[in-house]
Coordinates of C-alpha atoms and ligand atoms in Angstrom, one line a residue:
X1 CA 54.1 -116.4 107.2
X2 CA 51.0 -115.8 109.3
X3 CA 51.2 -115.1 113.0
X4 CA 49.9 -118.5 113.9
X5 CA 52.4 -120.4 111.9
X6 CA 55.2 -118.1 113.1
X7 CA 54.3 -118.7 116.7
X8 CA 53.9 -122.4 116.3
X9 CA 57.4 -122.6 114.6
X10 CA 59.0 -120.4 117.2
X11 CA 57.6 -122.4 120.1
X12 CA 58.7 -125.6 118.4
X13 CA 62.2 -124.4 118.2
X14 CA 62.1 -123.0 121.7
X15 CA 61.0 -126.5 122.9
X16 CA 64.3 -127.9 121.5
X17 CA 66.1 -125.8 124.1
X18 CA 63.8 -125.9 127.0
X19 CA 61.7 -129.0 126.6
X20 CA 58.0 -129.2 126.0
X21 CA 56.7 -129.0 129.5
X22 CA 57.3 -125.2 130.0
X23 CA 55.8 -124.6 126.6
X24 CA 52.6 -126.3 127.7
X25 CA 52.4 -124.5 131.0
X26 CA 53.7 -121.1 130.3
X27 CA 52.7 -120.5 126.8
X28 CA 49.2 -121.8 127.0
X29 CA 46.8 -119.5 125.2
X30 CA 49.5 -117.1 124.3
X31 CA 49.5 -115.5 120.8
X32 CA 51.4 -113.2 118.6
X33 CA 49.2 -110.1 118.7
X34 CA 51.1 -108.3 115.9
X35 CA 54.5 -107.8 114.4
X36 CA 55.1 -104.2 113.2
X37 CA 58.1 -101.9 112.9
X38 CA 60.5 -104.7 114.0
X39 CA 58.6 -105.2 117.2
X40 CA 56.8 -108.4 117.9
X41 CA 54.0 -108.1 120.5
X42 CA 53.0 -111.3 122.3
X43 CA 49.8 -111.6 124.3
X44 CA 49.9 -113.8 127.4
X45 CA 46.8 -114.5 129.5
X46 CA 48.3 -114.2 133.0
X47 CA 50.8 -111.9 134.6
X48 CA 52.7 -114.7 136.3
X49 CA 53.2 -116.5 133.0
X50 CA 54.2 -113.2 131.4
X51 CA 56.7 -112.5 134.1
X52 CA 58.2 -116.0 133.8
X53 CA 58.4 -115.8 130.0
X54 CA 60.1 -112.4 130.1
X55 CA 62.6 -113.4 132.7
X56 CA 63.6 -116.7 131.2
X57 CA 63.0 -116.8 127.5
X58 CA 62.9 -113.2 126.2
X59 CA 66.4 -113.2 124.8
X60 CA 66.1 -116.7 123.3
X61 CA 62.7 -115.8 121.8
X62 CA 64.3 -112.7 120.3
X63 CA 67.0 -114.8 118.7
X64 CA 64.4 -117.2 117.3
X65 CA 62.3 -114.4 115.9
X66 CA 65.3 -112.8 114.3
X67 CA 65.9 -116.0 112.4
X68 CA 62.4 -115.9 110.9
X69 CA 62.0 -112.1 110.8
X70 CA 65.5 -110.6 110.4
X71 CA 65.6 -107.1 111.8
X72 CA 63.3 -107.9 114.8
X73 CA 64.6 -105.5 117.4
X74 CA 62.3 -106.0 120.4
X75 CA 59.6 -108.2 121.9
X76 CA 56.8 -106.6 123.8
X77 CA 54.5 -108.5 126.2
X78 CA 51.0 -107.7 126.9
X79 CA 48.9 -109.4 129.6
X80 CA 45.4 -110.2 128.2
X81 CA 43.1 -112.0 130.5
X82 CA 40.6 -112.4 127.7
X83 CA 42.9 -114.9 126.0
X84 CA 41.9 -117.5 128.5
X85 CA 38.4 -117.8 127.1
X86 CA 38.6 -116.2 123.8
X87 CA 39.0 -118.3 120.6
X88 CA 41.6 -116.0 119.3
X89 CA 42.4 -116.6 115.6
X90 CA 46.2 -116.6 116.3
X91 CA 46.1 -119.3 118.9
X92 CA 48.3 -122.3 118.4
X93 CA 47.5 -125.9 119.1
X94 CA 50.3 -126.7 121.6
X95 CA 49.7 -130.4 121.2
X96 CA 51.4 -130.1 117.8
X97 CA 54.6 -129.0 119.3
X98 CA 57.1 -131.8 119.3
X99 CA 58.5 -132.9 122.7
X100 CA 60.2 -136.0 124.0
X101 CA 57.9 -137.1 126.8
X102 CA 58.2 -140.8 126.2
X103 CA 61.6 -140.6 127.7
X104 CA 60.5 -138.8 130.8
X105 CA 60.8 -141.7 133.1
X106 CA 64.5 -141.9 132.6
X107 CA 65.9 -139.7 135.2
X108 CA 69.5 -138.9 134.7
X109 CA 69.7 -138.2 131.0
X110 CA 69.9 -134.6 130.0
X111 CA 67.4 -132.7 127.8
X112 CA 64.2 -133.9 129.6
X113 CA 62.2 -131.1 130.9
X114 CA 60.2 -132.9 133.5
X115 CA 60.2 -136.3 135.2
X116 CA 57.4 -138.1 137.0
X117 CA 58.6 -140.0 140.0
X118 CA 57.3 -142.4 142.6
X119 CA 53.9 -141.4 143.9
X120 CA 53.1 -139.1 141.0
X121 CA 55.6 -136.5 142.1
X122 CA 56.9 -134.3 139.3
X123 CA 60.3 -132.7 139.2
X124 CA 61.8 -130.5 136.5
X125 CA 64.9 -132.1 135.0
X126 CA 68.1 -130.4 135.8
X127 CA 69.6 -128.4 133.0
X128 CA 72.9 -130.1 132.3
X129 CA 74.4 -126.6 131.8
X130 CA 73.9 -125.7 135.4
X131 CA 76.4 -127.4 137.6
X132 CA 78.4 -126.2 140.6
X133 CA 81.6 -126.8 138.7
X134 CA 80.7 -124.3 136.0
X135 CA 79.4 -121.6 138.3
X136 CA 82.2 -119.0 138.6
X137 CA 82.0 -117.8 142.2
X138 CA 84.6 -115.0 142.1
X139 CA 85.2 -113.1 145.3
X140 CA 81.6 -111.9 145.4
X141 CA 79.8 -115.2 145.6
X142 CA 82.3 -117.4 147.4
X143 CA 80.1 -117.8 150.4
X144 CA 77.0 -118.9 148.5
X145 CA 79.0 -121.3 146.3
X146 CA 80.7 -122.8 149.4
X147 CA 77.3 -123.3 151.1
X148 CA 76.0 -125.1 148.0
X149 CA 79.0 -127.4 147.9
X150 CA 78.5 -128.2 151.5
X151 CA 74.9 -129.0 151.1
X152 CA 75.6 -131.1 148.0
X153 CA 78.3 -133.1 149.9
X154 CA 76.1 -133.7 153.0
X155 CA 72.5 -132.8 152.5
X156 CA 70.3 -132.3 155.6
X157 CA 73.3 -131.8 157.7
X158 CA 73.9 -128.2 158.8
X159 CA 72.5 -125.8 156.3
X160 CA 68.8 -126.6 156.3
X161 CA 67.0 -124.9 154.8
X162 CA 69.4 -123.3 152.4
X163 CA 67.9 -120.0 151.3
X164 CA 69.5 -118.2 148.4
X165 CA 68.3 -114.7 147.5
X166 CA 69.3 -112.0 145.1
X167 CA 68.3 -110.0 142.0
X168 CA 67.2 -111.3 138.7
X169 CA 69.7 -113.1 136.5
X170 CA 72.4 -113.5 139.1
X171 CA 72.6 -117.3 139.2
X172 CA 70.0 -118.4 141.7
X173 CA 68.5 -121.0 139.4
X174 CA 71.9 -122.1 138.3
X175 CA 73.0 -122.7 141.8
X176 CA 69.8 -124.5 142.9
X177 CA 70.0 -126.8 139.9
X178 CA 73.7 -127.3 140.4
X179 CA 73.1 -128.5 144.0
X180 CA 70.3 -130.8 143.0
X181 CA 72.5 -132.2 140.3
X182 CA 75.4 -132.7 142.6
X183 CA 73.2 -134.4 145.3
X184 CA 72.0 -136.8 142.7
X185 CA 75.5 -137.5 141.6
X186 CA 76.7 -138.1 145.2
X187 CA 73.5 -140.0 146.3
X188 CA 71.9 -141.5 143.2
X189 CA 69.2 -143.2 145.4
X190 CA 67.9 -139.9 146.7
X191 CA 64.7 -138.4 145.4
X192 CA 65.5 -134.9 144.5
X193 CA 62.7 -132.7 143.4
X194 CA 63.2 -129.3 141.8
X195 CA 60.3 -127.1 141.0
X196 CA 59.4 -123.5 140.5
X197 CA 57.1 -121.8 142.9
X198 CA 54.6 -121.6 140.1
X199 CA 54.5 -125.3 139.8
X200 CA 53.9 -125.7 143.5
X201 CA 51.1 -123.1 143.4
X202 CA 49.5 -124.9 140.5
X203 CA 49.7 -128.2 142.3
X204 CA 48.0 -126.7 145.3
X205 CA 45.3 -125.2 143.2
X206 CA 44.8 -128.5 141.4
X207 CA 44.7 -130.5 144.6
X208 CA 42.1 -128.1 146.2
X209 CA 40.0 -128.3 143.0
X210 CA 40.0 -132.0 143.1
X211 CA 39.7 -132.2 146.9
X212 CA 42.8 -134.3 147.0
X213 CA 44.8 -132.5 149.6
X214 CA 45.6 -135.7 151.5
X215 CA 47.3 -137.3 148.6
X216 CA 49.1 -134.1 147.9
X217 CA 50.9 -134.5 151.2
X218 CA 51.5 -138.1 150.5
X219 CA 53.3 -137.3 147.4
X220 CA 55.9 -135.3 149.2
X221 CA 56.6 -138.2 151.6
X222 CA 59.1 -139.8 149.3
X223 CA 61.1 -136.6 148.7
X224 CA 64.6 -136.4 150.2
X225 CA 65.4 -133.0 148.9
X226 CA 62.9 -130.4 147.9
X227 CA 64.1 -127.4 145.8
X228 CA 61.7 -124.6 145.2
X229 CA 62.8 -121.7 143.0
X230 CA 61.5 -118.1 143.2
X231 CA 59.3 -118.4 146.3
X232 CA 58.6 -114.7 146.3
X233 CA 55.6 -115.7 144.2
X234 CA 54.0 -117.3 147.3
X235 CA 53.2 -113.9 148.7
X236 CA 49.5 -113.3 149.3
X237 CA 48.5 -116.9 148.3
X238 CA 47.3 -118.1 151.6
X239 CA 46.3 -121.7 150.7
X240 CA 49.7 -122.2 149.0
X241 CA 51.5 -120.9 152.0
X242 CA 49.5 -123.2 154.3
X243 CA 50.3 -126.2 152.2
X244 CA 53.9 -125.2 151.9
X245 CA 54.1 -124.7 155.6
X246 CA 52.9 -128.3 156.3
X247 CA 55.1 -129.8 153.6
X248 CA 58.1 -127.8 154.9
X249 CA 57.5 -129.0 158.4
X250 CA 57.0 -132.6 157.5
X251 CA 60.2 -132.7 155.4
X252 CA 62.2 -130.7 157.9
X253 CA 61.1 -132.9 160.8
X254 CA 62.0 -136.0 158.8
X255 CA 65.5 -134.6 158.2
X256 CA 65.1 -133.8 154.6
X257 CA 67.0 -131.1 152.8
X258 CA 65.1 -128.0 151.6
X259 CA 66.6 -125.4 149.3
X260 CA 64.8 -122.2 148.4
X261 CA 65.4 -119.2 146.3
X262 CA 63.8 -115.8 146.2
X263 CA 64.5 -112.3 144.9
X264 CA 64.8 -110.9 148.5
X265 CA 65.6 -112.1 152.0
X266 CA 63.0 -113.9 154.0
X267 CA 62.2 -111.0 156.2
X268 CA 61.3 -108.8 153.2
X269 CA 58.9 -111.2 151.6
X270 CA 55.7 -109.3 151.5
X271 CA 52.5 -111.0 152.1
X272 CA 54.1 -114.0 153.7
X273 CA 53.1 -115.3 157.1
X274 CA 55.5 -114.6 159.9
X275 CA 55.8 -118.3 160.8
X276 CA 57.0 -119.1 157.2
X277 CA 59.5 -116.2 157.2
X278 CA 61.0 -117.5 160.4
X279 CA 61.1 -121.1 159.1
X280 CA 62.9 -119.9 156.0
X281 CA 65.5 -118.0 158.0
X282 CA 66.2 -121.0 160.3
X283 CA 69.1 -122.5 158.3
X284 CA 71.6 -120.7 156.1
X285 CA 70.5 -117.5 154.3
X286 CA 72.9 -116.3 151.6
X287 CA 72.8 -113.6 148.9
X288 CA 74.0 -113.8 145.3
X289 CA 75.4 -110.5 144.1
X290 CA 76.4 -109.1 140.7
X291 CA 80.1 -109.9 140.1
X292 CA 82.7 -107.3 139.5
X293 CA 84.4 -106.9 136.2
X294 CA 87.2 -109.4 136.9
X295 CA 84.7 -112.2 137.6
X296 CA 82.5 -111.1 134.7
X297 CA 85.6 -111.7 132.4
X298 CA 86.0 -115.2 133.9
X299 CA 82.3 -115.9 133.4
X300 CA 82.5 -114.9 129.7
X301 CA 85.5 -117.1 129.2
X302 CA 83.6 -120.0 130.8
X303 CA 80.6 -119.4 128.6
X304 CA 82.8 -119.2 125.4
X305 CA 84.2 -122.6 126.3
X306 CA 80.7 -124.0 126.8
X307 CA 79.6 -122.7 123.4
X308 CA 83.0 -123.7 121.9
X309 CA 83.8 -120.4 120.4
X310 CA 86.9 -118.3 120.3
X311 CA 86.3 -114.6 120.7
X312 CA 89.0 -111.9 120.9
X313 CA 89.9 -110.9 124.4
X314 CA 89.2 -107.2 123.6
X315 CA 85.6 -108.0 122.7
X316 CA 85.1 -110.0 125.9
X317 CA 86.7 -107.1 127.8
X318 CA 84.3 -104.7 126.2
X319 CA 81.3 -106.9 127.2
X320 CA 82.6 -107.3 130.8
X321 CA 83.2 -103.6 131.2
X322 CA 79.8 -102.5 129.8
X323 CA 77.3 -105.0 131.0
X324 CA 76.7 -104.6 134.7
X325 CA 73.1 -105.3 135.4
X326 CA 73.0 -109.1 135.5
X327 CA 74.9 -112.1 134.5
X328 CA 71.9 -113.2 132.4
X329 CA 72.4 -110.0 130.4
X330 CA 76.1 -110.6 130.1
X331 CA 75.4 -114.1 128.7
X332 CA 72.7 -112.7 126.5
X333 CA 75.0 -110.3 124.8
X334 CA 77.6 -113.0 124.3
X335 CA 75.0 -115.4 122.8
X336 CA 73.8 -112.7 120.5
X337 CA 77.3 -112.0 119.3
X338 CA 77.9 -115.7 118.7
X339 CA 74.7 -115.9 116.8
X340 CA 75.6 -113.0 114.6
X341 CA 79.1 -114.4 114.0
X342 CA 77.6 -117.6 112.8
X343 CA 74.7 -116.1 110.8
X344 CA 76.6 -113.4 109.0
X345 CA 80.0 -114.9 108.9
X346 CA 81.7 -111.9 110.4
X347 CA 84.0 -111.5 113.3
X348 CA 82.8 -109.2 116.1
X349 CA 84.3 -105.7 116.4
X350 CA 84.2 -103.3 119.2
X351 CA 81.7 -101.3 117.3
X352 CA 79.4 -104.2 116.6
X353 CA 79.7 -105.4 120.2
X354 CA 78.6 -102.0 121.5
X355 CA 75.7 -102.1 119.0
X356 CA 74.5 -105.4 120.5
X357 CA 74.9 -104.1 124.0
X358 CA 72.9 -101.0 123.2
X359 CA 70.3 -103.0 121.3
X360 CA 69.7 -105.5 124.1
X361 CA 69.5 -102.5 126.5
X362 CA 67.0 -100.7 124.5
X363 CA 64.2 -101.7 126.8
X364 CA 65.5 -99.4 129.5
X365 CA 66.1 -96.4 127.3
X366 CA 63.2 -94.0 127.9
X367 CA 60.6 -93.8 125.2
X368 CA 61.3 -91.1 122.6
X369 CA 65.0 -91.4 122.8
X370 CA 65.1 -94.7 120.9
X371 CA 65.3 -94.6 117.1
X372 CA 68.4 -92.9 115.7
X373 CA 67.9 -90.8 112.6
X374 CA 68.9 -92.6 109.4
X375 CA 72.6 -92.2 108.7
X376 CA 74.0 -90.9 105.4
X377 CA 77.5 -92.2 104.7
X378 CA 80.4 -90.4 103.1
X379 CA 83.5 -91.6 101.3
X380 CA 85.4 -90.6 104.4
X381 CA 83.3 -92.9 106.6
X382 CA 84.2 -95.9 104.5
X383 CA 87.9 -95.0 104.3
X384 CA 88.0 -94.5 108.1
X385 CA 86.3 -97.9 108.6
X386 CA 88.7 -99.7 106.3
X387 CA 91.8 -98.0 107.9
X388 CA 90.5 -99.1 111.4
X389 CA 89.6 -102.6 110.3
X390 CA 92.9 -103.4 108.6
X391 CA 95.0 -101.3 110.9
X392 CA 96.8 -99.6 108.0
X393 CA 97.9 -96.0 107.5
X394 CA 95.4 -93.8 105.8
X395 CA 98.1 -92.2 103.6
X396 CA 99.2 -95.5 102.4
X397 CA 95.7 -96.6 101.6
X398 CA 95.1 -93.5 99.5
X399 CA 98.5 -93.6 97.8
X400 CA 99.6 -95.5 94.8
X401 CA 101.9 -97.7 96.8
X402 CA 102.0 -101.2 95.4
X403 CA 102.5 -103.4 98.5
X404 CA 100.3 -106.5 98.9
X405 CA 99.3 -105.7 102.5
X406 CA 97.9 -102.4 101.3
X407 CA 96.5 -103.4 97.9
X408 CA 93.8 -105.7 99.2
X409 CA 92.5 -103.2 101.7
X410 CA 92.6 -100.5 99.0
X411 CA 90.6 -102.7 96.6
X412 CA 88.1 -103.5 99.2
X413 CA 87.8 -99.8 100.0
X414 CA 87.1 -99.0 96.4
X415 CA 84.6 -101.8 96.2
X416 CA 82.7 -100.6 99.2
X417 CA 82.6 -97.0 98.0
X418 CA 81.1 -98.2 94.8
X419 CA 78.7 -100.6 96.4
X420 CA 77.4 -98.3 99.2
X421 CA 77.6 -94.9 97.6
X422 CA 77.3 -95.7 93.9
X423 CA 80.1 -93.2 93.1
X424 CA 81.5 -93.2 89.5
X425 CA 84.8 -95.1 89.0
X426 CA 86.4 -91.9 88.0
X427 CA 85.5 -90.0 91.2
X428 CA 86.6 -93.0 93.2
X429 CA 90.0 -92.9 91.4
X430 CA 90.4 -89.3 92.4
X431 CA 90.3 -90.3 96.1
X432 CA 93.1 -92.7 95.5
X433 CA 95.9 -90.5 94.1
X434 CA 94.2 -90.0 90.8
X435 CA 94.0 -93.6 89.7
X436 CA 92.6 -94.3 86.3
X437 CA 88.9 -95.4 86.2
X438 CA 89.8 -98.7 84.6
X439 CA 92.1 -99.6 87.6
X440 CA 89.1 -98.9 89.9
X441 CA 86.8 -100.9 87.8
X442 CA 89.3 -103.8 87.8
X443 CA 89.5 -103.6 91.6
X444 CA 85.8 -103.6 91.9
X445 CA 85.3 -106.6 89.7
X446 CA 88.1 -108.5 91.4
X447 CA 86.6 -108.1 94.8
X448 CA 83.0 -108.8 93.6
X449 CA 84.3 -112.1 92.2
X450 CA 86.3 -113.0 95.3
X451 CA 83.3 -112.5 97.6
X452 CA 81.9 -115.7 96.2
X453 CA 85.2 -117.6 96.3
X454 CA 87.2 -116.5 99.3
X455 CA 85.8 -116.8 102.8
X456 CA 88.3 -114.4 104.3
X457 CA 87.4 -111.6 101.8
X458 CA 83.7 -112.2 102.4
X459 CA 84.2 -111.9 106.1
X460 CA 86.1 -108.7 105.8
X461 CA 83.4 -107.2 103.6
X462 CA 80.6 -108.3 105.9
X463 CA 82.3 -107.1 109.0
X464 CA 83.1 -103.7 107.3
X465 CA 79.5 -103.3 106.1
X466 CA 78.2 -103.9 109.5
X467 CA 80.7 -101.5 111.1
X468 CA 79.7 -98.9 108.6
X469 CA 76.1 -99.6 109.4
X470 CA 74.7 -100.9 106.1
X471 CA 74.2 -104.5 107.1
Ligands
LIG1 P1 68.4 -116.2 138.4 O1 67.7 -117.5 138.7 O2 69.1 -115.6 139.6 O3 67.5 -115.2 137.8 P2 70.0 -117.7 136.6 O4 70.4 -118.7 137.5 O5 68.9 -118.0 135.6 O6 69.6 -116.4 137.4 O7 71.3 -117.1 135.8 C1 71.2 -116.5 134.6 C2 72.3 -116.9 133.7 O8 73.5 -116.5 134.2 C3 72.4 -118.5 133.6 O9 72.6 -118.8 132.3 C4 73.6 -118.8 134.5 O10 74.3 -119.9 134.0 C5 74.4 -117.6 134.4 N1 75.2 -117.3 135.6 C6 74.9 -116.5 136.6 N2 75.8 -116.4 137.5 C7 76.9 -117.1 137.0 C8 78.2 -117.4 137.5 N3 78.7 -116.9 138.6 N4 78.9 -118.3 136.8 C9 78.5 -118.8 135.6 N5 77.3 -118.5 135.1 C10 76.5 -117.7 135.8
LIG2 MG1 65.8 -118.1 138.4

C-alpha cells in the first residue's frame, strides 16, 4: 500500500471515532513522510496542529497503523512548514474522507463532530463518552468535580468563570465537555458552545481577514455558555486576546457562564495580558491532579465497563501501579491491551501488560537505550513459561504422570518446543522423562490439529507464544 492510500484510509477510520471536522482542520496538508523500521513519520505543516494531533490522537493513530502495518512501534511527528504550499506527492484529498455533516444541524445526537447554530456560531459536539457521571473524582479531584456539578446545576450563578487547569491528559477536556453536556440536559434551551482555543484563534484570524469583526461579536450574542478548552494557546496572540477580552466581557456582563481550561493557572499564563489574567481568576480556579493508585484502579474499572470487557483484577492492578504520568496514558494502555486481546485472541498476562506499558512509554526512554538485542530462546524458557501459565509443578510437567490437568500443558509444551526451536522429537522426549519419539510426535500432531478446532487451546498457544516473545 502506498503512503497516500495508507494515510487516506487511516484518516477515514480515525474520522469514524472523532468526526470529520477535526480531520479537515488538524490534518490539512499533513502527509506520511515515510514508514521505516516500524516507525511511521508524519509531516504536519504547523506546530499547533502537530501539538494537537500528538496530544489527542497519537495513541489512536498508532492503533490504526498497527492494523494496517502490524509491528508499528512508534509514530514520529515532524513540523514542515513547506507542506502548506508544496504539492507533496503523498498529500491526501481530505474531501474524499467520509463524514456525516448532513446531520450536523441536529444538536443532541451523539457522534457529530461540530454543529452550526443560530447566527453561524459553531460548536464542537460533545463527546458522549465525557460526562460528569463517568468522571471518577477520587479524593484528589473532588473539588473540581464538585465545582463542575455546581455550575451544571446552576450556570452563571457563583462560579463564573470556572477555570480548570492541570497537566496533559488529566481530564480537563472530559470535565469541560461533561459540564456542557449536563447544562444542555438541565436547560435544553440554552445555547452551549464548546470550542478549542485553536478554533477561537482561527475564527479571529478569519474575521480579521474578511474585515468582519463586527459580525464576529454578533455571533457570540446568542451564546449562554461559552466553553473554551486549552486557552494557554492564546499566549502572544494579541488580536485573539483582544477579541477574547471583548467577548468575555460582553458575556460576563450579560450573566452568561464561561468555562475555561488551561495547562497552568491564570497567573502563570505567559504572554497573556494582565487584564485577561485577572478576569480569568475572578471566579473559581481549580486544579486537576493525577490520581493516586486507588483512584486509578477505579478509573480502569469504569473504562472496562465502558468498553464492555472483563479483565483480570491483577492485570488492572499492574496497570494502575505502573502508569502514573497521566490518565490518558492509563486509558491508552488499557485500550491497547483490549485491542491486542481482540486481535490476537489471547488473554493478557502480567508480562504482556508490562510489554505494552513499556512500549507506550518508549518515547521517553533516552535514544540509544531502546532496541533490545534479539532474544534466543531455550527449552527451559518454554518450560518456564508453560509452568507459569498453567500454574503447574515443573516436576509434574516433566514427569510421565498421566493426569488430565497435566497432560494438556505437557503436550502444549512439547508442541511449542518443536514449533519454536525445531528440536527433534527424540530430544524433546528426553526432556520429558525419556518419552518415546512417537509419543512426542503424537502430542505435536494433536495440538497442531486442535489449534484449528478449539478456541481455548488456540488462546493458550497464542498467549504463551506472546509471553515467550515470539508473537
Ligand atoms: P486533558 O484535556 O486534561 O488533556 P482529557 O480530558 O482529554 O485530558 O483526558 C484524557 C482521558 O482520560 C480521557 O479519555 C478521559 O475520559 C480520561 N480521564 C481523565 N481523568 C479521568 C477521571 N478522573 N475519570 C475518568 N476518566 C478520566
Ligand atoms: Mg484537553
